[in-house]
Each structure stands twice: as structure tokens, then as C-alpha cells.
Amino acid sequence: MRRAPRRDLLAGLTVAVVALPLALGFGVSSGLGAEAGLATAVVAGALAALFGGSRLQVTGPTGAMTVVLVPIVAEHGTGGVLTVGVLAGVLLLGLAAARAGRWMAYVPAPVVEGFTLGIALVIGLQQVPGALGVPVPEGDGVLVVAWHALRAFVSEPAPAAVALALAVAVLMLLGARLRPAVPFSIVAVVAATAVAHLGHLDVATIGALPAGLPAPSLGFLAPADVPGLLAPAVAVAALAALESLLSAQVADGMTTGPRHDPDRELFGQGLANLAAPLFGGVPATGAIARTAVNVRSGAVSRLAALTHAAVLAVIVFAAAPLVSRIPLAALAGVLLATAVRMVEVGALRAMARATRSDAVVLVLTAAATVVLDLVYAVVIGLLVAGALALRAVATQTRLDRLDLPPAPDGAGGLGEDLVTYRIDGPVFFAGAHRVLRELSAVGDARVVILRLSRVTALDATGALALKDAVEELERRGVVVLASGIRPGQRRALDSVGLLDALRRSGREYATAPEAVAGARAHLERVGAPGPRQPAERAAW
């Protein structure tokens, strides 16, 4: 934190200015009041900054979490939400102890980039009412709210608010290009506040703030209610883990330097959610909008997030009258510029050009983030990415017919009587039947050798498909031998009974040359080719 304290202090101040109306708004939206949002931003923000796994993450109340909390408030009241926060904190600490954070490494890059693009669009759409100077309309989803706000603006235009929002956004975007070291977000907000105040512009401001934070207390905790709150607590913990880890991953992608520690991040979020309810705060997560502002404002260490929490605490106790004059349109302009700067055009272009599957996953994840919500977006992105990956892997499985080596005695080959096939790649549910259908279509061979040494993976579906192909050949009088079965494949083959059948009749060989020698001996024993009968297999 001693590396660049000036940059961190300025970044923390910038984030605090942006976070203040968000904390107030999300507190009100959750049903617990503005005080709850401020308490969350101060307490959870400080603890997650100190103990979390990301040096750039900013934690606080978020819109995604508010959506989850509203029905909990309706059913269980304020005490229920605070209890859910404590339980979610315990669950997050358990996830950290189980080292569950490492599973985030398996989230594909197109899902992360699509999620980032979707969040940038959501942030931008959320600012439409504030930028247009109209009250936030009722409605489900940011698209509906933005449309209603636009209609309200057409009915009653507020040009002053639009001018302030656009001026702030343009100043931030141009300033970042010309003088990246200057905190233009603060300059823009201060200038917009001065213009609005001196020009007596008719624009909405933050307004009166609550004074102080409540003393810590566990009075809300009712042990008898805990069993009924476990399910909501699991949902809150899952969302907190998912949003925080994705936010930290997005922050890593926006800057260079050390990557975040996902397990430590879960630990920090667990402590934050344990402590925030003691001060009347709602459950918290890593906040992508504030984290993006933090990164783009030049933060390099945890000092920025700590400064954000400290500034908010000071505002709560000392500077509420000054901050209350900031126009909401100016803050909307800050977030509009932040949303624009979150979009990495180069990364999106690279994903779109990589493969068609990557482009599909990116677009679907971004669209689901805007239309649905964060959890659904990530789940949809992972499912589609997984299905497309399985399809791609399945196409790598090959069945190749190999030429036989000459007989040791120089007598030559055995024509079409003996055929060798080698299976390369995974034999699993996604593509096993496609490959093994080709095996069942073998022509006039009397003996087929299956070389399995290059099978990279075999599941129960693949083993069953292999057994079906072998039984189909044997019904047609073809003797099937197998060679090169790996130790890891034996369990699946044994579970369907194929390995036992091969072993019992002596048709399993360690190597391909041994299988070829055994096949030649069998063909010499049964004599010249003739009409193939199932009895020939019995003569093995």
C-alpha cells in the first residue's frame, strides 16, 4: 500500500463519490433503508479490502443482491435479512476453507468477457433515469426501466440533467485519453456540482443523508428462525461468491500485476458478511461498477478500497451537507463513462474471431446478463460453453483402419480376414455411438482387433457403446480381440461386463503384436475362409 499512496487515495475518493448514491439507493431498494446501505459500504468495504484476495476489489451492496433480498424482507422482515447475512458469511468462510474458489479458473474466457460486456450494458441502462433527470420508473429489468424513463423524458424534458450527465461523461472519457493521471471523475463531479448550484439548475441531488452508524448488535438473531433461513442464506452466499469472484476476475483483466487469490477473496467476503449485519448492513458482494471505477481511477493496492470505506464513514459523520448537493445526473455521467471504459474492444474482437463457439457463448452470456440476471447469465454461459466444448472434443475421436504387419514367417497377410482398428481420443457419451457405428459396419472380416491404447477417456456410455459394437460383430460371426487396455479404462469396461467376457475367452492382449499373432493362429486353426457362422467364435 506504500507503492503509490497518492494514486490510491485519489482512486478511493473517486470510488467513494460514486459509491455513495449506490449504497443509499441499494439500501432503500432492499427494504432496510439508506442507513443499511451505508453501513454495508463502510463495514463490509473495509473488511473485504483488508482480508480479501483482490488488491483492487471494492465491496458493498449491489443491485443483484438487492433483487435476492427483497423477497426475504417481505417474508422474514429486517431481522431475517440480517440473520441471512450472518449465515451467508459463515457459508462463505466454509467455501474458503474448502478452497472452492479455485473452480473459478474453469470459467471460460468468453463467459467472463460476455459477463463484463453485459454488466457494462446494465450499468449504462441503469443510469438512463438519472441522466435524463426523471424519477426511476417502476418495472422489472433494466431494459423496461430505461424505456419507461425515456418515455417520461419525452413527456417532460429535463435538458439540464442531460447536459450535466453528458458533460461529465465526455470530460472523463476525453480526459482519460489526454491525461490519464488526472482524476477527471472528481474534477467533473465537482464542476457539475458547482455549475448546478451557482446556476440554480433544476436537477435532482443526493439529498439529506443519515447521520452516523448504529452500534453493533446481535439483537436481531433468533435461533428458532435459523432453520427456515438456511435456504435463502445458501442463495445469498452463492450469489456473493459468484459475483465477487467474477468481479475480481474482471478487475484482473482490466489491469496488469498480481492476480487475485479466489480462496482468500471468499474468506474476505465471508468476514464482511459476518460483520455488516451487526451494524444493520445488508449482505454484500464485490461490486463490479465500483471496482471498475477503482481500476480506471488508477488504484494499485488495497489502500484505494480502504480509502473508499473511510471516506464514506467520514461523509456519514461529518460531510453530509456538502455531498447532499451533488446532482444525481453527474453521478449518472460518471457511471456512463465507467460503463464505456469497461468494454475492452480488443478482447471482444479476439473472442469473436477465435471460433464461432466462443462468439456464441460471449453473445449469449452478455444478453442473459442484460435480460435476466447475473446468476442465470453465468449458468447459461457455462452450460452453452460446456456443450460446445463437449461437441468439439467428441469430433476428435477417430476410428482408423490400420495395415497389418507381414507375418513373421514371411507368408504375407491374410487379405480381408483379419482387420485392425485403432481408436484415438475420448470414447464418452458425446460421441461414442457415432464412432462405434463405423466399427459395427465392418465388411467381410473374420477377426477384428481393437487397439485401445490411444483411448484418452472412457465413461460408462462409451463402454456400453463399445460392448454393443462387439456384440453386433459377434452376432455376425466375427471374432473380436482387444489390445492395449489401460488401467484407467478397466473399471468402466468391467462395469458393463465386456472386460470379463474378453478375459474369460482369452481375447484380451497386452500389446497389438500379441493380438495379431493370436488372430493369425486362430485363422490358421479354423482353416480357409468360408461362410462365417457364430460357431467360429466358439472355436476360438
XYZ file of C-alpha atoms in Angstrom:
540
model
C 0.000 0.000 0.000
C 3.068 2.258 0.196
C 3.775 1.864 -3.528
C 1.633 4.715 -4.878
C -0.403 6.166 -1.988
C -1.389 9.333 -3.826
C -2.974 7.387 -6.707
C -4.736 5.049 -4.274
C -6.079 7.907 -2.167
C -7.441 9.705 -5.232
C -8.946 6.487 -6.588
C -10.556 5.715 -3.230
C -12.037 9.216 -3.077
C -13.410 8.796 -6.600
C -14.964 5.444 -5.781
C -16.486 6.832 -2.590
C -18.207 9.633 -4.533
C -19.620 7.076 -6.966
C -20.451 4.517 -4.264
C -22.362 6.907 -2.020
C -25.598 7.171 -4.039
C -25.385 3.484 -4.936
C -25.086 2.496 -1.293
C -28.022 4.703 -0.372
C -30.130 3.511 -3.283
C -29.469 -0.190 -2.782
C -30.169 0.141 0.932
C -33.542 1.702 0.189
C -34.306 -0.858 -2.549
C -33.580 -3.767 -0.236
C -36.211 -2.545 2.194
C -33.841 -1.863 5.101
C -33.305 1.839 4.408
C -30.434 4.072 3.320
C -28.626 3.527 6.627
C -28.280 -0.178 5.848
C -26.666 0.558 2.502
C -24.163 2.973 4.050
C -23.324 0.580 6.872
C -22.678 -2.172 4.330
C -20.428 0.012 2.189
C -18.363 1.149 5.195
C -18.073 -2.054 7.248
C -18.067 -4.694 4.506
C -15.979 -2.475 2.238
C -13.226 -2.085 4.834
C -13.092 -5.736 5.933
C -13.142 -7.146 2.392
C -10.409 -4.701 1.371
C -8.198 -5.845 4.263
C -8.821 -9.597 4.178
C -9.990 -10.259 0.605
C -7.944 -11.805 -2.173
C -8.039 -8.923 -4.651
C -5.997 -5.749 -4.289
C -8.475 -3.808 -6.454
C -11.874 -5.170 -5.446
C -14.420 -2.788 -3.909
C -17.160 -4.438 -1.864
C -20.591 -3.118 -0.977
C -24.324 -3.509 -1.633
C -25.183 -4.380 -5.244
C -28.240 -4.488 -7.449
C -28.048 -8.245 -7.986
C -28.033 -8.856 -4.239
C -30.901 -6.416 -3.705
C -33.082 -8.465 -6.039
C -32.468 -11.540 -3.876
C -33.069 -9.681 -0.607
C -36.431 -8.085 -1.416
C -38.487 -11.314 -1.067
C -36.569 -12.237 2.105
C -37.529 -8.896 3.657
C -41.157 -9.419 2.645
C -41.297 -12.880 4.225
C -38.969 -12.642 7.224
C -38.579 -8.925 7.949
C -35.467 -6.945 8.762
C -34.215 -9.420 11.344
C -34.490 -12.236 8.821
C -32.307 -10.391 6.308
C -29.655 -9.652 8.934
C -29.682 -13.298 10.046
C -29.366 -14.433 6.426
C -26.336 -12.154 6.096
C -24.632 -13.777 9.087
C -25.407 -17.295 7.831
C -24.159 -16.402 4.354
C -20.922 -15.150 5.922
C -20.451 -18.485 7.690
C -21.095 -20.364 4.432
C -18.589 -18.204 2.555
C -15.958 -18.929 5.200
C -16.721 -22.626 4.728
C -16.252 -22.294 0.960
C -12.932 -20.562 1.558
C -11.804 -23.352 3.909
C -12.804 -25.920 1.262
C -10.763 -23.984 -1.331
C -13.786 -23.715 -3.595
C -12.515 -20.518 -5.173
C -10.150 -22.392 -7.478
C -13.107 -23.654 -9.501
C -13.458 -20.164 -10.940
C -10.366 -20.948 -13.014
C -12.565 -23.239 -15.090
C -14.866 -20.424 -16.199
C -14.112 -19.905 -19.918
C -12.820 -16.526 -21.083
C -15.841 -15.919 -23.390
C -18.146 -16.241 -20.355
C -16.093 -13.663 -18.418
C -15.906 -11.287 -21.394
C -19.621 -11.711 -22.127
C -20.430 -11.126 -18.472
C -18.284 -7.970 -18.465
C -19.972 -6.664 -21.599
C -23.398 -7.443 -20.156
C -22.598 -5.712 -16.867
C -21.350 -2.648 -18.760
C -24.658 -2.530 -20.642
C -26.625 -2.971 -17.404
C -24.664 -0.181 -15.701
C -25.299 2.096 -18.658
C -29.012 1.303 -18.788
C -29.342 1.825 -15.034
C -28.109 5.401 -15.456
C -30.763 6.376 -18.019
C -33.277 7.762 -15.471
C -30.611 9.764 -13.648
C -29.046 11.062 -16.856
C -32.456 12.118 -18.196
C -33.447 13.755 -14.919
C -36.578 11.657 -14.345
C -37.573 9.561 -11.302
C -36.707 5.869 -11.532
C -39.820 4.241 -13.044
C -41.413 1.040 -11.843
C -40.626 -2.059 -13.852
C -38.808 -5.381 -13.959
C -35.484 -5.372 -15.755
C -33.177 -2.558 -16.778
C -34.476 -2.505 -20.356
C -38.048 -1.861 -19.232
C -36.984 0.789 -16.710
C -34.811 2.567 -19.288
C -37.686 2.559 -21.819
C -40.140 3.980 -19.287
C -37.587 6.638 -18.304
C -37.174 7.632 -21.940
C -40.943 7.971 -22.352
C -41.121 10.070 -19.176
C -38.354 12.330 -20.510
C -40.196 12.839 -23.807
C -43.291 13.907 -21.848
C -41.352 16.232 -19.530
C -37.854 17.013 -20.871
C -35.083 17.916 -18.415
C -32.277 19.315 -20.588
C -30.167 20.457 -17.636
C -29.774 16.904 -16.315
C -28.901 15.564 -19.768
C -26.316 18.300 -20.262
C -24.673 17.594 -16.901
C -24.542 13.828 -17.459
C -23.116 14.145 -20.976
C -20.597 16.787 -19.914
C -19.311 14.626 -17.054
C -19.089 11.505 -19.242
C -17.353 13.311 -22.121
C -14.903 15.055 -19.766
C -13.985 11.730 -18.158
C -13.557 9.885 -21.461
C -11.530 12.610 -23.159
C -9.514 13.351 -20.033
C -8.584 9.682 -19.624
C -7.116 9.740 -23.146
C -5.248 13.026 -22.814
C -4.153 12.981 -19.155
C -4.636 9.512 -17.631
C -3.019 10.513 -14.338
C -5.604 13.243 -13.580
C -8.726 12.093 -11.654
C -11.201 13.632 -14.086
C -14.147 11.931 -12.384
C -13.639 14.088 -9.276
C -12.993 17.178 -11.390
C -16.140 16.520 -13.413
C -18.353 15.888 -10.354
C -17.076 18.971 -8.530
C -17.533 21.120 -11.643
C -21.025 19.769 -12.277
C -21.999 20.395 -8.636
C -20.696 23.963 -8.797
C -22.495 24.680 -12.082
C -25.758 23.235 -10.789
C -25.526 25.173 -7.521
C -24.390 28.523 -8.920
C -26.684 28.308 -11.939
C -29.660 27.279 -9.807
C -30.355 24.398 -12.191
C -33.479 22.364 -11.609
C -31.811 18.982 -11.151
C -32.228 16.268 -8.513
C -29.444 15.929 -5.935
C -28.430 13.228 -3.482
C -30.375 14.959 -0.715
C -30.232 14.550 3.060
C -28.082 11.746 4.434
C -28.497 9.679 7.595
C -26.138 10.682 10.383
C -23.865 8.026 11.859
C -23.832 4.239 12.028
C -25.720 2.135 14.598
C -23.829 0.402 17.398
C -23.006 -3.278 16.696
C -25.626 -5.677 17.998
C -26.813 -9.279 17.680
C -30.289 -8.452 18.910
C -31.816 -9.440 15.572
C -30.641 -13.060 15.836
C -33.399 -15.536 16.721
C -32.044 -19.135 16.851
C -35.505 -20.585 16.253
C -35.681 -18.854 12.864
C -32.318 -20.140 11.612
C -33.550 -23.437 10.051
C -36.087 -21.607 7.917
C -33.480 -19.131 6.714
C -30.874 -21.659 5.586
C -32.184 -21.887 2.018
C -32.139 -18.090 1.468
C -28.699 -17.979 3.081
C -27.383 -20.547 0.580
C -28.733 -18.444 -2.295
C -27.175 -15.264 -0.887
C -23.815 -16.982 -0.277
C -23.794 -18.453 -3.790
C -24.515 -15.061 -5.345
C -21.934 -13.320 -3.151
C -19.269 -15.871 -4.092
C -20.099 -15.833 -7.785
C -20.384 -12.059 -8.163
C -17.303 -11.352 -6.049
C -15.068 -13.837 -7.865
C -16.258 -12.706 -11.276
C -15.760 -9.086 -10.294
C -12.224 -9.855 -9.122
C -11.562 -11.686 -12.374
C -12.860 -8.736 -14.377
C -10.577 -6.411 -12.383
C -7.623 -8.664 -13.197
C -8.475 -8.359 -16.872
C -8.574 -4.555 -16.705
C -5.046 -4.175 -15.354
C -1.651 -5.836 -15.089
C 0.036 -7.167 -11.980
C -0.656 -9.950 -9.469
C -3.863 -11.913 -9.953
C -6.404 -12.267 -7.166
C -6.471 -15.210 -4.755
C -10.007 -16.669 -5.084
C -9.990 -18.575 -1.792
C -8.764 -15.560 0.131
C -11.414 -13.474 -1.619
C -14.112 -15.848 -0.343
C -12.605 -15.545 3.143
C -12.702 -11.744 2.997
C -16.271 -11.733 1.730
C -17.233 -14.144 4.498
C -15.848 -11.831 7.186
C -17.506 -8.838 5.543
C -20.908 -10.516 5.517
C -20.500 -11.692 9.092
C -19.773 -8.184 10.341
C -22.070 -5.992 8.228
C -25.349 -7.274 9.778
C -24.031 -6.411 13.242
C -24.209 -2.745 12.165
C -27.545 -3.137 10.384
C -25.996 -3.724 6.963
C -27.303 -5.936 4.170
C -25.298 -8.804 2.609
C -22.506 -7.528 0.379
C -20.541 -8.698 -2.653
C -17.703 -7.454 -4.764
C -19.226 -4.615 -6.770
C -18.222 -4.595 -10.416
C -19.211 -0.976 -11.105
C -17.237 0.362 -8.151
C -14.349 -1.992 -8.820
C -14.214 -0.768 -12.421
C -14.187 2.851 -11.245
C -11.406 1.929 -8.820
C -9.260 0.368 -11.534
C -9.900 3.108 -14.076
C -9.105 5.769 -11.478
C -5.570 4.402 -11.135
C -5.751 2.242 -7.979
C -2.785 -0.081 -7.437
C -3.373 -1.546 -3.962
C -5.896 -2.223 -1.206
C -5.421 1.299 0.093
C -7.885 2.575 -2.522
C -10.741 0.329 -1.332
C -9.909 1.141 2.296
C -9.940 4.836 1.453
C -13.347 4.397 -0.185
C -14.737 2.920 3.043
C -13.051 5.562 5.199
C -14.348 8.437 3.056
C -17.872 7.060 3.241
C -17.540 6.841 7.026
C -16.372 10.445 7.181
C -19.249 11.502 4.932
C -21.724 9.746 7.185
C -20.454 11.560 10.264
C -19.176 14.924 9.003
C -19.716 15.945 5.388
C -23.298 15.011 4.660
C -24.458 18.579 3.850
C -21.774 19.038 1.173
C -22.338 15.702 -0.534
C -26.091 16.150 -0.473
C -25.724 18.844 -3.177
C -24.147 16.558 -5.793
C -26.526 16.196 -8.771
C -27.637 12.647 -9.491
C -27.151 13.407 -13.195
C -23.441 14.000 -12.578
C -23.102 10.615 -10.897
C -25.004 9.049 -13.778
C -22.426 10.580 -16.116
C -19.592 9.043 -14.077
C -21.125 5.588 -14.364
C -21.913 6.018 -18.064
C -18.236 6.771 -18.697
C -17.256 3.830 -16.490
C -19.502 1.504 -18.477
C -17.923 2.646 -21.738
C -14.414 2.139 -20.370
C -15.257 -1.353 -19.083
C -15.726 -2.615 -22.636
C -12.418 -3.946 -23.970
C -12.982 -3.791 -27.719
C -9.773 -5.673 -28.483
C -10.678 -8.581 -26.221
C -14.204 -8.767 -27.635
C -12.892 -8.735 -31.186
C -10.410 -11.504 -30.351
C -13.136 -13.684 -28.816
C -15.456 -13.131 -31.752
C -12.732 -14.083 -34.223
C -11.366 -17.074 -32.285
C -14.117 -19.602 -33.022
C -17.807 -19.477 -33.742
C -18.461 -21.249 -30.431
C -16.612 -18.547 -28.463
C -18.630 -15.835 -30.213
C -21.908 -17.623 -29.423
C -21.012 -18.032 -25.740
C -19.962 -14.373 -25.456
C -23.156 -13.031 -27.026
C -25.467 -15.354 -25.059
C -23.791 -14.508 -21.734
C -23.973 -10.765 -22.401
C -27.621 -10.959 -23.497
C -28.607 -13.080 -20.486
C -26.869 -10.622 -18.141
C -28.994 -7.782 -19.507
C -32.303 -9.610 -19.926
C -32.153 -11.987 -16.938
C -29.616 -11.572 -14.118
C -26.065 -12.394 -13.135
C -26.584 -15.946 -11.875
C -28.684 -17.028 -14.857
C -26.202 -15.404 -17.235
C -23.219 -17.277 -15.837
C -25.109 -20.580 -15.657
C -26.302 -20.206 -19.254
C -22.822 -19.238 -20.404
C -21.239 -22.213 -18.648
C -23.839 -24.672 -19.960
C -23.517 -23.482 -23.548
C -19.719 -23.361 -23.332
C -19.676 -26.863 -21.843
C -21.997 -28.265 -24.516
C -19.968 -26.712 -27.328
C -16.723 -27.931 -25.761
C -18.093 -31.478 -25.500
C -19.145 -31.309 -29.111
C -15.682 -30.167 -30.142
C -13.988 -32.881 -28.079
C -16.311 -35.546 -29.429
C -15.315 -34.736 -33.002
C -11.688 -35.515 -32.109
C -12.468 -39.218 -31.622
C -11.301 -41.256 -34.619
C -11.572 -44.854 -35.742
C -8.691 -45.704 -38.099
C -8.172 -48.916 -40.032
C -4.508 -49.957 -39.891
C -2.401 -52.035 -42.253
C -1.256 -55.336 -40.823
C 2.456 -56.069 -40.495
C 3.799 -59.033 -42.521
C 3.645 -62.437 -40.906
C 6.790 -63.458 -39.044
C 7.292 -66.458 -41.358
C 7.067 -64.248 -44.444
C 3.820 -65.846 -45.607
C 2.210 -62.406 -46.147
C -1.096 -61.039 -44.925
C -4.469 -62.680 -44.608
C -6.424 -60.459 -47.002
C -9.701 -59.229 -45.595
C -9.977 -61.974 -42.976
C -8.067 -60.008 -40.334
C -8.734 -56.291 -39.787
C -7.164 -53.981 -37.192
C -8.795 -50.786 -35.958
C -7.310 -48.185 -33.629
C -9.491 -45.840 -31.576
C -7.917 -42.432 -30.896
C -9.292 -39.893 -28.426
C -12.083 -39.977 -25.842
C -14.887 -42.536 -26.017
C -17.649 -40.959 -23.939
C -21.296 -40.050 -24.111
C -20.881 -37.134 -26.501
C -19.531 -39.106 -29.451
C -19.140 -42.783 -28.645
C -22.060 -44.056 -30.722
C -21.017 -42.058 -33.781
C -17.567 -43.644 -33.874
C -18.580 -47.140 -32.926
C -21.335 -47.245 -35.549
C -18.492 -47.249 -38.064
C -16.981 -50.237 -36.258
C -20.234 -52.200 -36.469
C -20.232 -51.725 -40.242
C -17.103 -53.843 -40.783
C -17.371 -55.819 -44.060
C -16.167 -59.398 -44.589
C -13.529 -59.683 -41.873
C -13.475 -62.844 -39.776
C -11.342 -61.376 -36.973
C -11.269 -57.731 -35.793
C -8.566 -56.400 -33.495
C -9.424 -53.305 -31.463
C -6.391 -51.314 -30.351
C -7.408 -49.238 -27.315
C -4.034 -47.900 -26.162
C -4.802 -44.410 -27.516
C -8.232 -44.045 -25.898
C -7.780 -40.992 -23.683
C -11.034 -41.247 -21.719
C -13.774 -43.842 -21.370
C -17.043 -43.436 -19.457
C -19.964 -45.814 -18.900
C -21.730 -44.669 -22.080
C -18.588 -45.272 -24.114
C -18.096 -48.685 -22.539
C -21.707 -49.648 -23.340
C -21.346 -48.440 -26.921
C -18.150 -50.475 -27.257
C -19.887 -53.538 -25.836
C -22.813 -53.100 -28.255
C -20.422 -52.875 -31.218
C -18.540 -56.008 -30.109
C -21.776 -57.964 -29.601
C -23.054 -56.865 -33.016
C -19.890 -58.138 -34.679
C -20.015 -61.400 -32.741
C -23.637 -61.989 -33.779
C -22.350 -61.865 -37.338
C -19.657 -64.456 -36.553
C -16.752 -62.005 -36.281
C -14.201 -62.711 -33.573
C -13.215 -59.507 -31.716
C -9.884 -59.150 -29.925
C -8.745 -56.204 -27.824
C -5.269 -54.904 -27.034
C -3.715 -52.093 -25.016
C -6.497 -51.633 -22.459
C -5.276 -49.073 -19.941
C -5.738 -49.480 -16.175
C -7.998 -46.421 -16.050
C -10.372 -47.940 -18.620
C -10.820 -51.301 -16.914
C -13.368 -50.174 -14.349
C -15.789 -48.855 -16.991
C -15.349 -51.928 -19.216
C -15.741 -54.254 -16.247
C -18.920 -52.482 -15.094
C -20.697 -53.388 -18.353
C -19.334 -56.954 -18.455
C -17.206 -56.564 -21.597
C -13.825 -56.929 -19.924
C -14.841 -60.155 -18.193
C -16.127 -61.635 -21.478
C -12.873 -60.804 -23.286
C -10.696 -62.064 -20.459
C -12.683 -65.291 -19.978
C -12.319 -66.313 -23.622
C -8.688 -65.193 -23.855
C -9.353 -62.378 -26.312
C -7.568 -59.618 -24.405
C -3.908 -58.895 -25.174
C -1.426 -56.502 -23.656
C 0.022 -55.336 -26.984
C -1.069 -55.138 -30.606
C 1.625 -57.556 -31.934
C 0.459 -60.192 -29.453
C -3.143 -59.707 -30.614
C -2.103 -60.030 -34.281
C -0.177 -63.223 -33.537
C -3.179 -64.661 -31.695
C -5.519 -63.732 -34.565
C -3.228 -65.399 -37.121
C -3.049 -68.552 -35.039
C -6.832 -68.635 -34.803
C -7.327 -68.223 -38.552
C -4.804 -70.949 -39.291
C -6.583 -73.205 -36.813
C -10.073 -72.753 -38.268
C -8.855 -73.133 -41.842
C -9.731 -71.449 -45.135
C -12.368 -68.746 -45.364
C -15.920 -69.849 -45.864
C -19.407 -68.867 -44.766
C -18.985 -67.259 -41.348
C -21.044 -68.837 -38.603
C -21.395 -67.887 -34.967
C -19.831 -71.264 -34.240
C -16.486 -69.946 -35.478
C -16.283 -67.659 -32.471
C -16.849 -70.659 -30.249
C -13.861 -72.332 -31.862
C -11.588 -69.567 -30.516
